[in-house]
Amino acid sequence: MKKLTIWKSIRRSKSNEFSIRTVNDGVLMSRQFYITDVFHSGGYSGNQLATVVDTAGLTSDDMQVIAREFNFSETTFLMGGDFESGYDVRIFTPSQELPFAGHPTLGSAYLIREHVAKLTSDTLVLNLAAGKITVTFANDGVVWMRQKQPEFGEFLDKQTAADALGLALDDIDADYPVQSVSTGLGFTLVPVKSLKALKRINQQGSLGFGIFAFTREGYTAEYDISSRMLANDAGISEDPATGSANGCLASYLVHHQYFGGASIDIRVAQGFEINRPSTLYLRASHCGAEYEINVGGEVKLSAEGRLV
């Protein structure tokens, strides 16, 4: 019988560089992965992220197949890098590769710092298809990402938005627009009047990549906003916690002065309808054309294993 050789190593240098090497004798390959809960609210909560560490030899098609196998909202692949130039990460949903996504950014950065490169620095940079994203680790355990400058897109008809969400026109907040916004990944933001209406949402149509509906009523008193994200077109019926969409939300809130001013420091709830309660922290401000958009949350390791 032919002997199987399965071995993996992560080599580190003084510059906190890591490179991936997987040995395969042509019969079987083993690849290490981690699962983290990003934006968790205690216990098994938040948005699950699978991260594959051993990526040597994987094609884009291979990565897409693996992402479908996990079938989480996103799966990330660590491609190498170092502290000085940043760490290269690719992000896949079950159906496509994304240039940027929030909880994959925070979860991947957490794993690189704590388990892969084992850094002591409070900041690191990820190189994503959308560009460089800086991630900061606060002393209270919250991991923050500074998002790119927002791009405000077209306004959409409120009746069209209501129909897409299975709501009545009267459920949409008439004081604020339905608008597409992007900080690297675009979403259609839909303000609804009440938590009751938010809970009734049943996606019936598409408004682009993802629909992010929100209301100023909290699920509990600790939250300033409650939200839901639906992206059937991306193979995600509902996302437990969406850092990229919340970056768009933060941009929208300060742009339209939703809370009466040009800055916010708030807490957002998401994922309650699918029993994955999530907590996201938003800090944002703008002066003229310049925006500072920060999205934060807690990350914890929930599992690790090997793909065979």
Coordinates of C-alpha atoms in Angstrom, one line a residue:
M1 CA 0.0 0.0 0.0
K2 CA 1.3 3.4 -0.9
K3 CA 2.1 5.5 2.1
L4 CA 0.3 8.8 2.4
T5 CA 2.4 11.8 3.4
I6 CA 0.3 14.7 4.8
W7 CA 2.3 17.5 6.4
K8 CA 1.8 21.2 6.8
S9 CA 4.0 23.9 8.2
I10 CA 3.8 27.7 8.7
R11 CA 7.2 29.3 8.5
R12 CA 7.6 32.7 10.4
S13 CA 10.4 35.2 10.2
K14 CA 11.3 38.1 12.5
S15 CA 9.2 40.4 10.3
N16 CA 6.1 38.3 11.1
E17 CA 6.0 36.9 7.6
F18 CA 4.2 33.7 7.1
S19 CA 4.1 31.5 4.0
I20 CA 2.0 28.4 3.5
R21 CA 3.5 25.0 2.5
T22 CA 1.5 21.9 2.1
V23 CA 3.1 18.6 1.2
N24 CA 1.0 16.2 -0.9
D25 CA 2.1 12.9 -2.5
G26 CA -0.6 13.1 -5.1
V27 CA -3.1 11.0 -3.2
L28 CA -4.4 13.1 -0.4
M29 CA -3.9 16.7 0.8
S30 CA -4.8 18.0 4.2
R31 CA -5.5 21.7 4.8
Q32 CA -6.0 23.4 8.2
F33 CA -9.0 25.6 8.8
Y34 CA -10.4 27.7 11.6
I35 CA -14.0 28.8 12.4
T36 CA -14.5 32.1 14.2
D37 CA -17.7 33.8 15.4
V38 CA -17.4 37.5 14.4
F39 CA -19.6 40.2 16.1
H40 CA -20.6 37.5 18.6
S41 CA -22.9 38.4 21.5
G42 CA -21.8 35.6 23.9
G43 CA -22.0 31.8 23.4
Y44 CA -22.3 30.6 19.8
S45 CA -23.5 33.7 18.2
G46 CA -22.5 36.3 15.6
N47 CA -21.5 35.5 12.0
Q48 CA -19.6 32.3 11.4
L49 CA -16.4 32.5 9.3
A50 CA -14.4 29.6 7.9
T51 CA -10.7 30.5 7.2
V52 CA -8.5 28.1 5.3
V53 CA -4.8 28.5 6.2
D54 CA -3.2 26.0 3.9
T55 CA -3.8 27.5 0.5
A56 CA -0.8 26.4 -1.6
G57 CA -1.9 25.1 -5.0
L58 CA -5.5 26.1 -4.7
T59 CA -7.1 27.6 -7.8
S60 CA -10.0 30.1 -7.6
D61 CA -12.3 27.2 -8.6
D62 CA -11.0 25.1 -5.7
M63 CA -11.6 28.0 -3.3
Q64 CA -15.2 28.4 -4.6
V65 CA -15.8 24.7 -4.1
I66 CA -14.5 24.8 -0.5
A67 CA -16.6 27.9 0.2
R68 CA -19.7 26.0 -0.9
E69 CA -18.7 23.0 1.3
F70 CA -18.7 25.3 4.4
N71 CA -21.8 27.1 3.1
F72 CA -21.3 30.0 5.5
S73 CA -21.9 33.6 4.4
E74 CA -18.2 33.9 3.6
T75 CA -15.1 31.8 3.7
T76 CA -11.6 33.3 3.6
F77 CA -8.2 32.0 2.3
L78 CA -4.9 33.3 3.8
M79 CA -2.5 33.7 0.9
G80 CA 0.6 34.9 2.8
G81 CA 2.2 38.2 3.3
D82 CA 4.0 40.1 6.1
F83 CA 3.5 42.8 8.7
E84 CA 5.3 45.5 6.6
S85 CA 3.4 45.0 3.3
G86 CA 0.2 43.5 4.7
Y87 CA -1.4 40.1 4.6
D88 CA -3.2 38.8 1.5
V89 CA -6.7 37.5 1.9
R90 CA -9.3 36.3 -0.6
I91 CA -13.0 36.2 0.3
F92 CA -15.7 33.9 -1.2
T93 CA -19.4 33.5 -0.6
P94 CA -21.0 30.1 -1.5
S95 CA -21.5 31.5 -5.1
Q96 CA -18.8 34.1 -5.8
E97 CA -15.6 35.9 -4.8
L98 CA -16.0 39.3 -3.1
P99 CA -13.6 42.3 -3.2
F100 CA -14.4 43.2 0.4
A101 CA -16.6 42.0 3.3
G102 CA -16.7 43.1 6.9
H103 CA -16.8 40.0 9.1
P104 CA -14.3 38.1 6.9
T105 CA -11.9 41.1 7.4
L106 CA -12.2 41.1 11.2
G107 CA -12.1 37.3 11.5
S108 CA -9.1 36.8 9.2
A109 CA -7.2 39.6 11.0
Y110 CA -7.9 38.1 14.4
L111 CA -6.6 34.7 13.3
I112 CA -3.5 36.2 11.7
R113 CA -2.7 38.1 14.8
E114 CA -3.5 35.5 17.4
H115 CA -2.9 32.1 15.7
V116 CA -0.9 32.4 12.5
A117 CA 1.7 35.2 12.6
K118 CA 1.3 35.7 16.4
L119 CA 1.7 39.4 16.4
T120 CA 2.0 41.8 19.4
S121 CA 1.1 44.9 17.4
D122 CA -2.3 46.4 17.9
T123 CA -2.8 47.0 14.2
L124 CA -2.3 45.1 11.0
V125 CA -3.2 45.6 7.3
L126 CA -5.1 43.2 5.1
N127 CA -4.6 43.3 1.3
L128 CA -8.0 42.6 -0.2
A129 CA -9.2 42.8 -3.8
A130 CA -10.8 46.2 -2.9
G131 CA -7.6 47.5 -1.4
K132 CA -5.8 47.8 1.9
I133 CA -7.9 47.7 5.1
T134 CA -6.4 48.6 8.5
V135 CA -7.6 46.6 11.5
T136 CA -7.1 47.7 15.1
F137 CA -7.3 45.6 18.2
A138 CA -8.7 47.6 21.2
N139 CA -7.9 46.7 24.9
D140 CA -11.6 46.0 25.6
G141 CA -11.6 43.1 23.0
V142 CA -13.3 44.9 20.2
V143 CA -11.7 44.6 16.8
W144 CA -12.1 47.6 14.5
M145 CA -11.7 48.1 10.8
R146 CA -11.4 51.5 9.1
Q147 CA -13.5 51.3 5.9
K148 CA -12.9 53.1 2.6
Q149 CA -14.5 56.3 1.7
P150 CA -18.2 55.8 0.9
E151 CA -19.7 56.1 -2.6
F152 CA -23.4 57.2 -2.5
G153 CA -25.4 55.8 -5.4
E154 CA -28.8 56.3 -6.8
F155 CA -32.1 56.7 -4.9
L156 CA -34.6 53.9 -5.4
D157 CA -38.4 54.0 -5.5
K158 CA -39.8 53.2 -2.1
Q159 CA -42.7 51.1 -3.5
T160 CA -40.1 49.0 -5.4
A161 CA -38.2 48.5 -2.1
A162 CA -41.3 47.6 -0.2
D163 CA -42.3 45.0 -2.8
A164 CA -38.8 43.5 -2.8
L165 CA -39.1 43.0 1.0
G166 CA -42.7 41.8 1.1
L167 CA -43.8 45.0 3.0
A168 CA -46.4 47.7 2.5
L169 CA -45.3 51.1 1.3
D170 CA -46.4 52.5 4.7
D171 CA -43.8 50.3 6.4
I172 CA -41.0 52.3 4.7
D173 CA -39.7 55.4 6.6
A174 CA -40.8 58.3 4.4
D175 CA -38.3 60.7 6.1
Y176 CA -35.2 59.0 4.7
P177 CA -34.3 57.7 1.2
V178 CA -33.8 54.2 -0.1
Q179 CA -30.3 54.5 -1.5
S180 CA -27.4 52.4 -2.7
V181 CA -24.1 52.9 -0.8
S182 CA -20.7 51.3 -1.0
T183 CA -17.5 51.3 1.1
G184 CA -16.0 48.6 -1.1
L185 CA -19.1 46.5 -1.5
G186 CA -22.5 48.0 -2.4
F187 CA -25.8 47.6 -0.6
T188 CA -29.3 49.0 -0.9
L189 CA -30.2 50.7 2.4
V190 CA -33.9 50.6 3.2
P191 CA -35.1 52.5 6.3
V192 CA -38.2 51.0 7.8
K193 CA -40.5 52.5 10.4
S194 CA -40.6 49.9 13.1
L195 CA -39.1 46.7 14.6
K196 CA -42.4 45.0 13.9
A197 CA -42.1 45.8 10.2
L198 CA -38.4 44.7 10.2
K199 CA -39.4 41.3 11.6
R200 CA -42.1 40.9 8.9
I201 CA -39.6 41.2 6.0
N202 CA -39.8 38.3 3.5
Q203 CA -37.6 38.9 0.5
Q204 CA -39.6 38.8 -2.7
G205 CA -37.3 40.5 -5.2
S206 CA -33.8 41.9 -5.8
L207 CA -32.5 45.4 -5.3
G208 CA -28.9 44.5 -6.3
F209 CA -26.3 42.5 -4.5
G210 CA -27.7 42.9 -1.0
I211 CA -30.6 44.6 0.8
F212 CA -29.9 46.1 4.2
A213 CA -33.0 47.1 6.1
F214 CA -32.9 48.9 9.4
T215 CA -34.9 50.7 12.0
R216 CA -34.1 52.9 15.0
E217 CA -36.0 50.6 17.3
G218 CA -33.6 48.2 19.2
Y219 CA -34.3 44.5 20.0
T220 CA -33.3 45.5 23.5
A221 CA -32.5 48.8 25.2
E222 CA -28.8 48.4 24.6
Y223 CA -29.1 48.8 20.8
D224 CA -29.7 52.0 18.8
I225 CA -30.5 50.3 15.5
S226 CA -31.9 46.9 14.5
S227 CA -31.1 45.5 11.1
R228 CA -31.4 42.7 8.6
M229 CA -29.3 41.9 5.5
L230 CA -30.7 39.7 2.7
A231 CA -28.7 38.7 -0.4
N232 CA -30.5 36.0 -2.3
D233 CA -28.5 36.8 -5.4
A234 CA -25.3 36.0 -3.6
G235 CA -26.6 32.7 -2.2
I236 CA -27.1 34.3 1.2
S237 CA -30.8 34.1 2.3
E238 CA -30.0 36.2 5.4
D239 CA -26.7 37.2 6.9
P240 CA -26.2 37.1 10.7
A241 CA -23.9 40.1 10.8
T242 CA -22.6 42.2 7.9
G243 CA -19.6 44.5 8.6
S244 CA -19.5 45.9 5.1
A245 CA -23.2 46.7 5.1
N246 CA -22.9 48.3 8.5
G247 CA -20.1 50.5 7.1
C248 CA -22.5 51.6 4.4
L249 CA -25.1 52.2 7.1
A250 CA -22.7 54.3 9.2
S251 CA -21.9 56.4 6.1
Y252 CA -25.7 56.8 5.4
L253 CA -26.5 57.8 9.0
V254 CA -24.0 60.6 9.2
H255 CA -24.6 61.7 5.6
H256 CA -28.3 62.1 6.2
Q257 CA -27.9 63.1 9.8
Y258 CA -30.2 60.3 10.9
F259 CA -29.4 60.9 14.6
G260 CA -29.4 64.7 14.2
G261 CA -25.7 65.3 13.6
A262 CA -22.6 64.4 11.5
S263 CA -21.2 61.9 13.9
I264 CA -22.3 58.7 15.5
D265 CA -21.1 56.2 18.2
I266 CA -23.8 53.5 18.3
R267 CA -24.5 49.8 18.7
V268 CA -26.4 47.8 16.0
A269 CA -28.2 44.5 16.4
Q270 CA -28.4 42.0 13.6
G271 CA -29.2 38.3 13.1
F272 CA -31.9 37.9 15.8
E273 CA -34.4 36.5 13.3
I274 CA -32.1 33.6 12.5
N275 CA -31.0 32.9 16.0
R276 CA -27.5 34.2 15.6
P277 CA -27.7 37.5 17.6
S278 CA -24.9 39.8 16.7
T279 CA -23.6 43.1 18.0
L280 CA -21.8 45.6 15.8
Y281 CA -20.3 48.9 16.9
L282 CA -20.3 51.9 14.6
R283 CA -18.2 55.1 14.9
A284 CA -18.4 57.5 12.1
S285 CA -18.2 61.2 11.2
H286 CA -17.8 63.4 8.2
C287 CA -16.7 66.9 7.5
G288 CA -17.4 68.0 4.0
A289 CA -16.4 65.3 1.5
E290 CA -14.2 63.4 4.0
Y291 CA -15.7 60.5 6.0
E292 CA -14.2 58.4 8.8
I293 CA -16.0 55.1 9.0
N294 CA -15.2 52.5 11.6
V295 CA -17.0 49.2 12.3
G296 CA -16.1 47.0 15.3
G297 CA -17.1 43.8 17.0
E298 CA -15.8 41.0 19.1
V299 CA -14.3 37.8 17.6
K300 CA -13.7 34.4 19.1
L301 CA -12.4 31.1 17.9
S302 CA -15.1 28.5 18.0
A303 CA -13.5 25.5 16.1
E304 CA -10.6 24.3 14.1
G305 CA -10.0 21.2 12.0
R306 CA -8.7 19.9 8.7
L307 CA -10.1 19.5 5.2
V308 CA -9.2 16.2 3.7

